[in-house]
Each structure stands twice: as structure tokens, then as C-alpha cells.
Short mmCIF file of C-alpha atoms in Angstrom, two decimals:
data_model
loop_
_atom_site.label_atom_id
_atom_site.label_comp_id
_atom_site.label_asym_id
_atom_site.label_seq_id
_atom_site.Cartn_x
_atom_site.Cartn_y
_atom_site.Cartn_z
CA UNK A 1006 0.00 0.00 0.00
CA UNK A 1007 2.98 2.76 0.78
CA UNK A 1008 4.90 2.05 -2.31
CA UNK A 1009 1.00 2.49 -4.13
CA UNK A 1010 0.22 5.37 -2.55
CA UNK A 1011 3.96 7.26 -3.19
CA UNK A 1012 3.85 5.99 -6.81
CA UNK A 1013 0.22 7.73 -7.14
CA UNK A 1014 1.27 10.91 -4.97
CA UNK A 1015 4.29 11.71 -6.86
CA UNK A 1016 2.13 10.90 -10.78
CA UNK A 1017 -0.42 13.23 -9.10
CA UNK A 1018 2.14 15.96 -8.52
CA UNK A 1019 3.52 15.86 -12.24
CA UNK A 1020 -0.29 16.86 -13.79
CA UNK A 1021 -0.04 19.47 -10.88
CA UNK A 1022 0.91 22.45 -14.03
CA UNK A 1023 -2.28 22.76 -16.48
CA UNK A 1024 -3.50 25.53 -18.78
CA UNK A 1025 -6.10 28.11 -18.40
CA UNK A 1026 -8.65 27.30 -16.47
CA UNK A 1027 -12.16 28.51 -16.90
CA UNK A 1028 -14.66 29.91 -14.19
CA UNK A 1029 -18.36 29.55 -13.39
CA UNK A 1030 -20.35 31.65 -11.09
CA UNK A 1031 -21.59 28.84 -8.19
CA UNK A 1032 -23.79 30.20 -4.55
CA UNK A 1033 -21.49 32.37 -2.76
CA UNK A 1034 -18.48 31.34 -4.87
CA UNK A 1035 -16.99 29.95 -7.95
CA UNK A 1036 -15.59 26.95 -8.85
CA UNK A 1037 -12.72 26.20 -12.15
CA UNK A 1038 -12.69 23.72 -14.66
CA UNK A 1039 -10.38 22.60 -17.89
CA UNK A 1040 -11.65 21.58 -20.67
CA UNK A 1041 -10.31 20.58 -24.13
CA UNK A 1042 -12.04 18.63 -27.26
CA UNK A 1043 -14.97 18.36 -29.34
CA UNK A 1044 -18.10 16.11 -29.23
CA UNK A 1045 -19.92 13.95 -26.42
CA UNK A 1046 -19.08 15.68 -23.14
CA UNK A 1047 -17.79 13.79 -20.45
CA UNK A 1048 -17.45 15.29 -16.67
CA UNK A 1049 -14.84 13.72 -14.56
CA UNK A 1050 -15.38 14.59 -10.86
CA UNK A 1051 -12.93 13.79 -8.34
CA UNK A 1052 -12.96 12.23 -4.81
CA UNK A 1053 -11.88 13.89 -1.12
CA UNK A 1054 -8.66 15.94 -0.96
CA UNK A 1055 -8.15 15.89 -4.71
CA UNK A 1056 -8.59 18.61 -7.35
CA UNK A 1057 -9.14 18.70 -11.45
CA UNK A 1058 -5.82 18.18 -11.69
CA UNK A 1059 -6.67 13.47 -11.02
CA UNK A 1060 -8.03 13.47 -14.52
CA UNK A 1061 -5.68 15.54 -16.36
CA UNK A 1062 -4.77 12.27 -18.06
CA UNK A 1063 -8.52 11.14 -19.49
CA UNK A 1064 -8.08 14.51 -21.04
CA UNK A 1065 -5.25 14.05 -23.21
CA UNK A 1066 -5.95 10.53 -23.83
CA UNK A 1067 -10.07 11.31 -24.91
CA UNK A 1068 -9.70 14.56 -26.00
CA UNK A 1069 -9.26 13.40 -29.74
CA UNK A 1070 -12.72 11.95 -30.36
CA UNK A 1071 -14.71 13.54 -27.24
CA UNK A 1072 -15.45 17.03 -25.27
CA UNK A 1073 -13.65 16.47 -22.16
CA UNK A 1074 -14.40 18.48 -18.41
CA UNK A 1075 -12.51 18.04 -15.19
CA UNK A 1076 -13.42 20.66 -12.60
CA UNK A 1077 -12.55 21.55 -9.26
CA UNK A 1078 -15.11 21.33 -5.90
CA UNK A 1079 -16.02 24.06 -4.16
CA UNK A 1080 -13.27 23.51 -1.52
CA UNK A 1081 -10.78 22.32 -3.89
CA UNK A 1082 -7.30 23.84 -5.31
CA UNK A 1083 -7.44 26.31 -7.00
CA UNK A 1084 -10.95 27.65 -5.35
CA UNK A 1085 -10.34 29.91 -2.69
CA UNK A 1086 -14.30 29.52 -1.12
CA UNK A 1087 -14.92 30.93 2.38
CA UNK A 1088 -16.55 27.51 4.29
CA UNK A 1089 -20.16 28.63 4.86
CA UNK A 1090 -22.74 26.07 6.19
CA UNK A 1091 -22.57 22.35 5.56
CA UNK A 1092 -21.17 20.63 2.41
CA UNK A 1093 -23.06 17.58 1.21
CA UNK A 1094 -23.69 15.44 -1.71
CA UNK A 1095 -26.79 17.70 -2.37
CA UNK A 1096 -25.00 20.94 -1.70
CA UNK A 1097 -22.27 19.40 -4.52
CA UNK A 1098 -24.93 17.83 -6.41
CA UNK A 1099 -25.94 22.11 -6.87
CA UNK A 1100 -23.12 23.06 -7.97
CA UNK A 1101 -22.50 20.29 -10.51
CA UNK A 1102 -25.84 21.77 -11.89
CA UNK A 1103 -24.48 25.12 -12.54
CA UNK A 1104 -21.40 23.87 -14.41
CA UNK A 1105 -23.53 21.48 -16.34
CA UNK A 1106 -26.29 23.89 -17.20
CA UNK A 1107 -23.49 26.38 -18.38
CA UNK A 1108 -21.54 23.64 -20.63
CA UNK A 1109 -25.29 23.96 -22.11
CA UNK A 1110 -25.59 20.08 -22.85
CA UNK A 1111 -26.43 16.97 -21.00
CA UNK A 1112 -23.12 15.04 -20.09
CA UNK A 1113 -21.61 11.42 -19.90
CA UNK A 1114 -20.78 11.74 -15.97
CA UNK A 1115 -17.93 10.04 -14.62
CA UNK A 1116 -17.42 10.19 -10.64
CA UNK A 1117 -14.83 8.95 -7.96
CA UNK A 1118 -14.72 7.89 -4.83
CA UNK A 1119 -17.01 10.90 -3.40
CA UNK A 1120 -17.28 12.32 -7.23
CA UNK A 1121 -19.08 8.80 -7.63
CA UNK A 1122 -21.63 9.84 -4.67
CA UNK A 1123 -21.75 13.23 -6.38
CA UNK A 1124 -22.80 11.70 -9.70
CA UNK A 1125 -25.19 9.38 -8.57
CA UNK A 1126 -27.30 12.10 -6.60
CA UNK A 1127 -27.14 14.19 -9.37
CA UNK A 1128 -27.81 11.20 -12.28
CA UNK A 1129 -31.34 10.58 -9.85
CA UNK A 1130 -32.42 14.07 -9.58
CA UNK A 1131 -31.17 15.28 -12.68
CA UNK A 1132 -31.75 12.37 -14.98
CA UNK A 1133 -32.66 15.00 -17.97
CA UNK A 1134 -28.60 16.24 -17.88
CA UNK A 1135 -27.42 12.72 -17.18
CA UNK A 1136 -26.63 10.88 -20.43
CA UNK A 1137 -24.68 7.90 -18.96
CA UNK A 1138 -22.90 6.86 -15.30
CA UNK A 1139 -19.22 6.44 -15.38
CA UNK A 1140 -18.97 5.04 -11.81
CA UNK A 1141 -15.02 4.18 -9.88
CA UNK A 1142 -15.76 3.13 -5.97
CA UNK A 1143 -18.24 5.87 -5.14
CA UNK A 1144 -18.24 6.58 -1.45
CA UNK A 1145 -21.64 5.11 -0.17
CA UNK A 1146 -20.62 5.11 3.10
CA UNK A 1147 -24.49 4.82 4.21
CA UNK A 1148 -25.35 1.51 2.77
CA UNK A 1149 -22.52 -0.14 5.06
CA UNK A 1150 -25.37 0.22 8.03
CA UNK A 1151 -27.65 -2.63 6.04
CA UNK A 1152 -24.95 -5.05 5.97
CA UNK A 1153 -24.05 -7.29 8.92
CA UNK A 1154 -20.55 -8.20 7.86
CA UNK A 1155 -19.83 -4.54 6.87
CA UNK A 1156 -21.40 -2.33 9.81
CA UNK A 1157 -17.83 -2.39 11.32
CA UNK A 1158 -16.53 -0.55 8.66
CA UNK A 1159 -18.69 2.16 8.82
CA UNK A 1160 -18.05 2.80 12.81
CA UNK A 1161 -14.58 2.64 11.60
CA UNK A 1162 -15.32 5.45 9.21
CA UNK A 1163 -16.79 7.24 11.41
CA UNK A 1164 -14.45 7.08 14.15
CA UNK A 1165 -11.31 7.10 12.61
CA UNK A 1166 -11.99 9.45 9.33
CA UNK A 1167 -15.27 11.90 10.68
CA UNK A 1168 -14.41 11.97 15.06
CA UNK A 1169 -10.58 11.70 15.09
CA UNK A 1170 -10.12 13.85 11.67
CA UNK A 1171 -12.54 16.46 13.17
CA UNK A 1172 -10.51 16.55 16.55
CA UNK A 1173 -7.35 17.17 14.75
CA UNK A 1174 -8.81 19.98 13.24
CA UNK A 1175 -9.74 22.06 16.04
CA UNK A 1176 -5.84 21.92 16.81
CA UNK A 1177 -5.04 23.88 13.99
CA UNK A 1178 -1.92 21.38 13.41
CA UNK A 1179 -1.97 20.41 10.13
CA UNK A 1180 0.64 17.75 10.40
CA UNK A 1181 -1.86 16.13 12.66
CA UNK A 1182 -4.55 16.56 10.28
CA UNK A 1183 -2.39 15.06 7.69
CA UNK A 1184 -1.29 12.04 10.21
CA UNK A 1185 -5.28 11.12 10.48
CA UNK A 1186 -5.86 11.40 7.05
CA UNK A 1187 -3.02 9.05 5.60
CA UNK A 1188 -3.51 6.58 8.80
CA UNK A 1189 -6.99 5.91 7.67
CA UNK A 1190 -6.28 5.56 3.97
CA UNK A 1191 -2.87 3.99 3.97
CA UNK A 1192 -2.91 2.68 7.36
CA UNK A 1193 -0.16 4.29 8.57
CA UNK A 1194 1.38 8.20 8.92
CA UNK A 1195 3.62 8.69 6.09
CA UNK A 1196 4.00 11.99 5.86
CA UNK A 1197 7.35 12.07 6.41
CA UNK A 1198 8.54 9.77 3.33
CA UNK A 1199 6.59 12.12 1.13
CA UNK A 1200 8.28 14.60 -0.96
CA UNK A 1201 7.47 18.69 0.23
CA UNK A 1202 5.67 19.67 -3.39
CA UNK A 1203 3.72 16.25 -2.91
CA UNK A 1204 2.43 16.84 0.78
CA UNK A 1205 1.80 20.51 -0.23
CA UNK A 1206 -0.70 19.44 -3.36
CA UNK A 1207 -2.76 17.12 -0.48
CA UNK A 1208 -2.93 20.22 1.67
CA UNK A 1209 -4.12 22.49 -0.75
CA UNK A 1210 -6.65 20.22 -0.45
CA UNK A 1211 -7.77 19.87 3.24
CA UNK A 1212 -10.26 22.65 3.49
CA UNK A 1213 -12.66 20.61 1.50
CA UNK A 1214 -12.00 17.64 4.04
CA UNK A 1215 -12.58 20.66 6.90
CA UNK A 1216 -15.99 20.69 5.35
CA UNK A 1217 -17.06 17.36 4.89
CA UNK A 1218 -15.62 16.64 8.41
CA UNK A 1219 -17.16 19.44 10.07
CA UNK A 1220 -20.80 18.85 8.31
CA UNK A 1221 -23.77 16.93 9.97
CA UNK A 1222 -23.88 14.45 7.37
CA UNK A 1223 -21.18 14.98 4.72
CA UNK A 1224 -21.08 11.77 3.40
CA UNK A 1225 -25.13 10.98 3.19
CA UNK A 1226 -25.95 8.47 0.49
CA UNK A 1227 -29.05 8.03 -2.22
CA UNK A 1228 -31.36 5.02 -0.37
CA UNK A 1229 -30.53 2.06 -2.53
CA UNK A 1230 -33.99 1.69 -3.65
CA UNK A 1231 -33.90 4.66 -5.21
CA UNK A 1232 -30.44 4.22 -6.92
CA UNK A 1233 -31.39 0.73 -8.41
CA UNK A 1234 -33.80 2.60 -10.49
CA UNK A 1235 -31.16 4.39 -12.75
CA UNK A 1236 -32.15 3.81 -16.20
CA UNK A 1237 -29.46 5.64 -17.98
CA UNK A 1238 -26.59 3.31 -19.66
CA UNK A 1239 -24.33 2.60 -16.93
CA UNK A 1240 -20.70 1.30 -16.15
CA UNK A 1241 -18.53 0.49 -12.74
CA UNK A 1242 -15.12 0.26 -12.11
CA UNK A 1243 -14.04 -1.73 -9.48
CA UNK A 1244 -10.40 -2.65 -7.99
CA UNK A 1245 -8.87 -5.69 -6.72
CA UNK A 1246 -6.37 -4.01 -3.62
CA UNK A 1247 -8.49 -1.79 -2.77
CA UNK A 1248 -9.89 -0.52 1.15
CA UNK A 1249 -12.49 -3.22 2.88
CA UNK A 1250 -14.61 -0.20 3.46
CA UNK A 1251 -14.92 -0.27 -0.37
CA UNK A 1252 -14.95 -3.88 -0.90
CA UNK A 1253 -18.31 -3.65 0.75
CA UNK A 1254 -19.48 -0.22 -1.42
CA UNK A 1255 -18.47 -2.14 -4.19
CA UNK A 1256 -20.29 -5.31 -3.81
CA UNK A 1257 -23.31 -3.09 -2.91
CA UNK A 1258 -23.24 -1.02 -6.00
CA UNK A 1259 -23.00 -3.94 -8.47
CA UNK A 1260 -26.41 -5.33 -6.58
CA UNK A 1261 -28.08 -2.58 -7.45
CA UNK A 1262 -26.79 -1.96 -11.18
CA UNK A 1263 -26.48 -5.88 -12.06
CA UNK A 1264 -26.77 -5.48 -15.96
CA UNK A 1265 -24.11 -2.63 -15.65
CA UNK A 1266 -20.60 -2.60 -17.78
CA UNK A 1267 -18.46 -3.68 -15.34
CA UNK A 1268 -14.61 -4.21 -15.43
CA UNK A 1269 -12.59 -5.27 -12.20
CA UNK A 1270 -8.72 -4.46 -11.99
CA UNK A 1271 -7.60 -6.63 -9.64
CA UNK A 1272 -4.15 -5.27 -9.40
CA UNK A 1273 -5.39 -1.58 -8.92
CA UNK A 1274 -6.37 0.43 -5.67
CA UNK A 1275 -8.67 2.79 -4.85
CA UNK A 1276 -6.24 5.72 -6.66
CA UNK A 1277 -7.50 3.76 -9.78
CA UNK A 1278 -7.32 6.46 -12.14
CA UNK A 1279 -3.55 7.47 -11.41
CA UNK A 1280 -2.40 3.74 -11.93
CA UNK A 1281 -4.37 2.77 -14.30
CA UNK A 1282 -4.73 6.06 -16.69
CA UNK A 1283 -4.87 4.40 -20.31
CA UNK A 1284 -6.89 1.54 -19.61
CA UNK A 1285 -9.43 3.04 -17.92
CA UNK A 1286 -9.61 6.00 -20.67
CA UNK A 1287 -9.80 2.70 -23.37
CA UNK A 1288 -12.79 1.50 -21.66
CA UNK A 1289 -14.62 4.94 -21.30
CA UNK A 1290 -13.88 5.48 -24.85
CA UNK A 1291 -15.09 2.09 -25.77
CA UNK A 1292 -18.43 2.05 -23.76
CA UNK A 1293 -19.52 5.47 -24.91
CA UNK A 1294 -19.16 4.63 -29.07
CA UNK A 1295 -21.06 1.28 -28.39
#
């Protein structure tokens, strides 16, 4: 998991320099996007404590045969958002609205991690904008409490990522903040093997985690019912090493879309799309011309 995690870090640090960005006018802020090629949108949105910059790749790899959009969330580098209020998936789902409505065309959505909750809130309420589901590992951290074997996991979540991350906070010690966050994802602090320009990228990043942290219910989930009646073409990624938290997500989300596309990389982790760039571009590409 370390030498994963470095290996993504330090490919996630050399997208870090992109060209001009655009702007659109969100509720008490803006948010910035890139965006390059012509045809079928697609809208990449990222997980916690990343930025635009994740999908950088898709865009020079699809940017030949489709329209391709990777923004930033309201928290996230480069944004410079005052926190105000709480930050859900329906306070995101909002502002994925705006950016949508402005590209003035229904997109092929393709969400991460909590980009993945993001898309599937906005796929059910907007279904009109919502042209197909891209889905890698979304972060249903909800449906853990209907399953027995994975109700341990979520306590864990909530303890270890929400209580102890939230603590830290208040300290104002952002090394401690940083400690919490890569003890819960990589399961141990490794901030210190970390190059500087690396660790400062993730920390451009925490005020978003502030948010979601501080928030009554940051990480609320679509019921399950009401996701299993998607009708729009959908397709899942899933990975072989990645957390157990997602392991049960996963298994979860292929109940309720069993006739989606699905393709498992069972040497990938949960930092899917900075391992495994050009495959996962290949299948995008291949799904959305079928």
C-alpha cells in the first residue's frame, strides 16, 4: 500500500501544471474547470482531498474523439471559497448543476470515490442532464449500516476518518490533520517519506475535508432503492487491492446496477485512475461509441 500510494502521490504531482482554467459563477463562490475537445461531453469529478488536476490524463488521452471536463469542488485547489454552512452530496450535487447547465448540454458523468456519490445524486435528480454513469468506488458510506458483515466498517469510518479527523482539526496542526488522514487511507502516517511539493498538493486540499468533516452528514448516500432505479446506460469500475470499506461499497453497487458494464482491476487500488490512466480511458472510450 505505501509504495501504491507514493507511486500515485508523486504521478499526481507531475499533472499538478495545467492551462487556463475557466470559471463559473456557483452560490457564494466559484468553482474552475479545464476543458479541451470536441463532441460527447464527459465530466470527470474527483474524490476527497483531490482537485481537477486526477483526470488531467482522461483529457489528453479522450480529448481526440470527445469534449472532455474536469473541474474543481467548491473547496478544492485552485478555489479559494470561504466555508459557509454544511457541504453535502446535495450541496455538490448544486453546484455540478451550474457547471452542467453552463456547458449547455447533458453530459456522460464520470465520478470517484465521493465524485461517484456526487454523480449518482445528481444522475437521480437530474436524470434529464445525465446521459450515462461512469462510476469508480463511489463513497456510499451509508449503505454499510444494512450489511451485517460490513457495519464495522462504517463505525470505523466514522471514528477514525469523521471523530478523530474532526478533533485534529480544532488543533489547527496540520501535520496532525495530515497524520489522520493518511492513517486511515494507507494505514499508517507517512507523511514524512513524502516529498514537500507532494504533501503541499494534499494540503491544498484539506479545506474541502474541513468541510465534509465538520458537516452533519457529509457523506449521506441516495437510499438504494432509489439508486437501483437508474435507467441511464451505466458502467462500474471496481479494484482488486483496494480498502475493505470499499470492498463492501463495491459489492453493494453492483447489486443494485447488475446489468451494468463492469470491469474489475484486480491489481489496482482505490487511486484507480492514477495507476491505471490508459486503460481506464480505453474502456470509457469504448463504452460510450457502443
Amino acid at each position: 500500500m505505501r509504495t501504491l500510494l507514493l507511486t500515485m502521490l508523486c504521478l499526481y504531482c507531475s499533472f499538478s501544471k495545467a492551462q487556463t482554467l475557466n470559471r463559473v459563477d456557483i452560490h457564494n463562490g466559484l468553482m474552475h474547470y479545464y476543458s479541451k475537445g470536441e463532441g460527447k461531453t464527459i465530466l470527470f469529478i474527483h474524490g476527497a482531498q483531490e482537485d481537477f488536476r486526477v483526470f488531467l490524463p482522461q483529457v489528453e488521452f479522450l480529448r481526440d474523439r470527445f469534449k472532455v471536463v474536469t473541474y474543481s469542488r467548491r473547496y478544492n485547489f485552485p478555489n479559494n471559497n470561504k466555508i459557509a454552512g454544511d457541504i453535502n452530496v446535495e450541496t455538490e450535487r448544486e453546484d455540478l448543476r451550474v457547471l452542467v447547465q453552463k456547458l449547455g448540454t447533458p453530459v456522460h458523468l464520470v465520478g470517484h470515490s465521493y465524485g461517484g456519490l456526487i454523480a449518482i445524486d445528481f444522475a437521480l435528480t437530474y436524470p434529464e442532464l445525465t446521459k450515462s454513469l461512469i462510476l469508480s468506488e463511489p463513497a456510499l458510506v451509508d449503505w454499510l449500516k444494512t450489511s451485517s458483515e460490513c457495519e464495522t466498517n462504517y463505525e470505523d469510518f466514522q471514528k477514525k476518518l469523521i471523530s478523530e479527523t474532526r478533533r485534529a482539526f480544532k488543533t489547527n496542526d496540520t501535520t496532525l490533520v495530515m497524520k489522520e488522514l493518511f492513517e486511515f487511507f494507507a494505514g499508517e502516517d507517512i507523511q514524512d517519506q513524502v516529498p514537500q511539493e507532494v504533501l503541499d498538493m494534499l494540503k491544498a486540499n484539506l479545506r474541502e475535508i474541513k468541510a465534509l468533516v465538520t458537516s452533519s452528514n457529509g457523506f449521506k448516500s441516495p437510499p438504494f432503492q432509489s439508486v437501483k432505479d437508474l435507467k441511464m446506460p451505466i458502467m462500474v469500475f471496481t479494484s482488486g487491492r483496494t480498502m475493505p470499506l470499499q470492498h463492501c461499497t463495491n459489492k453493494k453497487l453492483l447489486e443494485a446496477f447488475p446489468d451494468a458494464v463492469h470491469h474489475h482491476l484486480e491489481n489496482a487500488g482505490h487511486e484507480i485512475w492514477m495507476t491505471h490512466s490508459k486503460e481506464l480511458a480505453g474502456h470509457i472510450s469504448a463504452f460510450l461509441t457502443d
